[in-house]
Short mmCIF file of C-alpha atoms in Angstrom, two decimals:
data_model
loop_
_atom_site.label_atom_id
_atom_site.label_comp_id
_atom_site.label_asym_id
_atom_site.label_seq_id
_atom_site.Cartn_x
_atom_site.Cartn_y
_atom_site.Cartn_z
CA MET A 3 2.43 16.49 1.35
CA SER A 4 1.83 12.89 0.08
CA THR A 5 0.80 12.04 -3.37
CA THR A 6 -0.66 8.90 -4.69
CA ALA A 7 2.20 6.78 -5.99
CA ALA A 8 0.33 3.64 -6.98
CA THR A 9 -3.08 2.02 -6.69
CA THR A 10 -4.02 -1.60 -7.22
CA HIS A 11 -7.44 -3.24 -7.10
CA VAL A 12 -7.86 -6.92 -6.08
CA THR A 13 -11.11 -8.94 -5.89
CA ILE A 14 -11.09 -11.37 -2.97
CA LYS A 15 -13.59 -14.19 -2.90
CA SER A 16 -12.78 -15.90 0.39
CA PRO A 17 -11.09 -15.40 3.75
CA ASP A 18 -8.28 -17.68 2.60
CA GLN A 19 -7.67 -15.38 -0.37
CA MET A 20 -7.67 -12.35 2.01
CA GLN A 21 -5.03 -14.03 4.18
CA GLU A 22 -2.97 -14.84 1.09
CA LEU A 23 -3.15 -11.25 -0.05
CA GLY A 24 -1.67 -10.34 3.37
CA ARG A 25 1.12 -12.73 2.86
CA ARG A 26 1.90 -11.28 -0.66
CA LEU A 27 1.69 -7.72 0.72
CA ALA A 28 4.11 -8.65 3.60
CA ALA A 29 6.77 -9.36 0.96
CA LEU A 30 6.67 -5.67 0.00
CA LEU A 31 6.84 -4.31 3.51
CA ARG A 32 9.98 -3.18 5.43
CA PRO A 33 10.73 -1.55 8.77
CA GLY A 34 9.15 1.85 9.04
CA ASP A 35 6.12 1.09 6.98
CA LEU A 36 2.71 2.35 8.08
CA VAL A 37 -0.35 0.51 6.86
CA LEU A 38 -3.85 1.88 7.41
CA LEU A 39 -6.79 -0.62 7.06
CA THR A 40 -10.27 0.67 6.34
CA GLY A 41 -13.42 -1.38 6.02
CA GLU A 42 -16.66 -2.04 7.85
CA LEU A 43 -16.89 -4.42 10.75
CA GLY A 44 -16.24 -7.99 9.44
CA ALA A 45 -14.70 -6.77 6.21
CA GLY A 46 -11.53 -8.79 6.71
CA LYS A 47 -9.04 -6.30 8.20
CA THR A 48 -7.79 -8.70 10.86
CA THR A 49 -7.78 -11.64 8.40
CA LEU A 50 -5.51 -9.52 6.06
CA THR A 51 -3.32 -8.63 9.06
CA ARG A 52 -3.08 -12.33 10.04
CA GLY A 53 -1.63 -12.91 6.54
CA LEU A 54 0.81 -9.99 6.98
CA GLY A 55 1.97 -11.57 10.29
CA GLU A 56 2.51 -14.93 8.54
CA GLY A 57 4.36 -13.25 5.67
CA LEU A 58 6.58 -11.24 8.09
CA GLY A 59 7.26 -14.38 10.19
CA VAL A 60 6.13 -12.97 13.51
CA ARG A 61 5.46 -14.60 16.86
CA GLY A 62 1.99 -15.05 18.29
CA ALA A 63 -1.45 -15.43 16.87
CA VAL A 64 -2.59 -12.28 15.15
CA THR A 65 -6.11 -11.56 16.44
CA SER A 66 -8.12 -8.43 16.73
CA PRO A 67 -6.66 -6.11 19.28
CA THR A 68 -10.00 -4.31 19.82
CA PHE A 69 -9.96 -4.51 23.61
CA VAL A 70 -6.22 -4.13 24.14
CA ILE A 71 -5.88 -1.44 21.46
CA ALA A 72 -2.43 -2.64 20.34
CA ARG A 73 -0.30 -5.86 20.20
CA VAL A 74 3.34 -6.18 19.28
CA HIS A 75 4.34 -9.37 17.46
CA PRO A 76 8.11 -9.74 17.41
CA SER A 77 9.82 -11.30 14.42
CA LEU A 78 10.91 -14.88 14.57
CA THR A 79 13.09 -14.38 11.42
CA GLY A 80 15.10 -11.30 12.20
CA GLY A 81 12.75 -9.05 10.26
CA PRO A 82 10.57 -6.19 11.57
CA ALA A 83 8.13 -6.65 14.38
CA LEU A 84 4.40 -6.27 13.54
CA VAL A 85 2.64 -3.62 15.65
CA HIS A 86 -1.13 -4.25 15.15
CA VAL A 87 -3.41 -1.45 16.37
CA ASP A 88 -7.17 -1.30 16.47
CA ALA A 89 -8.13 2.39 16.68
CA TYR A 90 -11.92 1.68 16.57
CA ARG A 91 -12.48 2.71 20.19
CA LEU A 92 -10.11 5.69 19.94
CA GLY A 93 -11.68 8.91 18.93
CA GLY A 94 -9.10 11.53 19.78
CA GLY A 95 -6.95 11.42 16.69
CA LEU A 96 -3.13 11.53 16.89
CA ASP A 97 -3.12 12.96 20.42
CA GLU A 98 -4.82 9.88 21.81
CA MET A 99 -2.68 7.65 19.66
CA GLU A 100 0.47 9.28 21.02
CA ASP A 101 -0.10 7.33 24.26
CA LEU A 102 0.68 4.15 22.24
CA ASP A 103 4.10 5.50 21.26
CA LEU A 104 3.63 4.42 17.67
CA ASP A 105 6.18 7.03 16.52
CA VAL A 106 8.79 5.23 18.62
CA SER A 107 7.83 1.77 17.18
CA LEU A 108 7.47 2.88 13.60
CA PRO A 109 11.16 3.08 12.51
CA GLU A 110 11.95 -0.59 13.35
CA SER A 111 8.54 -2.14 12.90
CA VAL A 112 5.70 -2.49 10.40
CA VAL A 113 2.74 -0.68 12.05
CA VAL A 114 -0.75 -1.73 10.91
CA VAL A 115 -3.66 0.29 12.11
CA GLU A 116 -7.23 -0.77 11.68
CA TRP A 117 -9.74 2.11 11.70
CA GLY A 118 -6.84 4.57 11.47
CA ASP A 119 -8.29 7.00 9.02
CA GLY A 120 -8.06 10.55 10.31
CA LYS A 121 -6.02 9.33 13.28
CA VAL A 122 -2.53 8.36 12.38
CA GLU A 123 -1.73 9.85 8.92
CA GLU A 124 0.59 12.35 10.57
CA LEU A 125 2.96 9.54 11.60
CA SER A 126 4.30 9.16 8.08
CA GLU A 127 4.02 10.83 4.69
CA ASP A 128 4.83 7.44 3.18
CA ARG A 129 1.99 5.04 4.00
CA LEU A 130 -0.06 2.26 2.53
CA HIS A 131 -3.85 2.68 2.65
CA VAL A 132 -5.87 -0.50 2.21
CA VAL A 133 -9.65 -0.24 1.82
CA ILE A 134 -11.74 -3.33 1.93
CA ALA A 135 -15.29 -3.11 0.70
CA ARG A 136 -17.98 -5.71 0.18
CA ALA A 137 -18.83 -6.24 -3.44
CA VAL A 138 -22.59 -6.07 -3.66
CA GLY A 139 -25.07 -6.39 -6.49
CA ALA A 140 -24.60 -3.88 -9.36
CA ASP A 141 -21.36 -2.62 -7.82
CA ALA A 142 -19.66 -6.00 -8.32
CA PRO A 143 -16.85 -6.01 -10.88
CA ASP A 144 -17.02 -8.11 -14.07
CA GLY A 145 -16.56 -11.87 -13.29
CA VAL A 146 -17.78 -11.51 -9.75
CA ALA A 147 -21.48 -11.91 -10.36
CA ASP A 148 -21.43 -15.66 -10.27
CA ALA A 149 -19.51 -15.65 -7.00
CA LEU A 150 -21.95 -13.20 -5.57
CA GLU A 151 -24.85 -15.58 -6.13
CA SER A 152 -23.17 -18.36 -4.07
CA ASP A 153 -20.76 -16.69 -1.65
CA ALA A 154 -21.91 -13.03 -1.45
CA ASP A 155 -20.72 -12.56 2.12
CA ASP A 156 -17.08 -13.45 1.32
CA VAL A 157 -16.48 -11.26 -1.90
CA ARG A 158 -14.44 -8.21 -1.18
CA GLU A 159 -12.98 -5.44 -3.36
CA VAL A 160 -9.58 -4.41 -1.95
CA THR A 161 -7.99 -1.19 -3.03
CA VAL A 162 -4.33 -0.81 -2.08
CA THR A 163 -2.94 2.79 -2.43
CA GLY A 164 0.58 3.70 -1.75
CA LEU A 165 1.10 7.28 -0.68
CA GLY A 166 4.49 8.99 -0.82
CA ALA A 167 7.80 8.32 -2.50
CA ARG A 168 8.28 5.01 -0.68
CA TRP A 169 5.50 3.44 -2.67
CA ALA A 170 6.30 4.86 -6.15
CA ASP A 171 8.10 1.72 -7.30
CA ALA A 172 7.28 -0.77 -4.52
CA GLY A 173 5.66 -3.36 -6.66
CA LEU A 174 1.97 -2.81 -5.67
CA PRO A 175 0.67 -3.91 -9.17
CA ALA A 176 2.10 -7.40 -8.43
CA LEU A 177 -0.66 -7.73 -5.77
CA ALA A 178 -3.34 -7.80 -8.50
CA PRO A 179 -4.16 -11.33 -9.79
CA ARG A 180 -2.57 -12.34 -13.09
#
């Protein structure tokens, strides 16, 4: 049974900042890590994953794998490959995901699953859950109100939660802006 090890909240005001968050997060990742991305369509899940790919130094453009379900991006630097999965069109939970052989890829790769809630948690007790939400109106955190007036479509609240012992001291608080 997993327990919450650490949670960090980050306000993102542009796609460039989302991609930069991905690069910073990549510095914390290692082979065997499972990352679940949750957020509505257009929230920035693929943009964050693009930053992860840059930070991990992988080959190929990181784009949404919606129609191919999964893409493997091998490392150019000797690090872990990035396995990028879009489970949006998959409804069968882990049984349907087993066809992708993620359990085989996981030990030597970083596996990122968009729309993975309720579908891949059984792959690992230790996982990172990233929730991306649009900051809107009264729900906006302090200091974001001005940004909402001019760039409301770009502002996101990102909650990064590490589950399991792997994330207890993994440095998640360093993701938050100083």
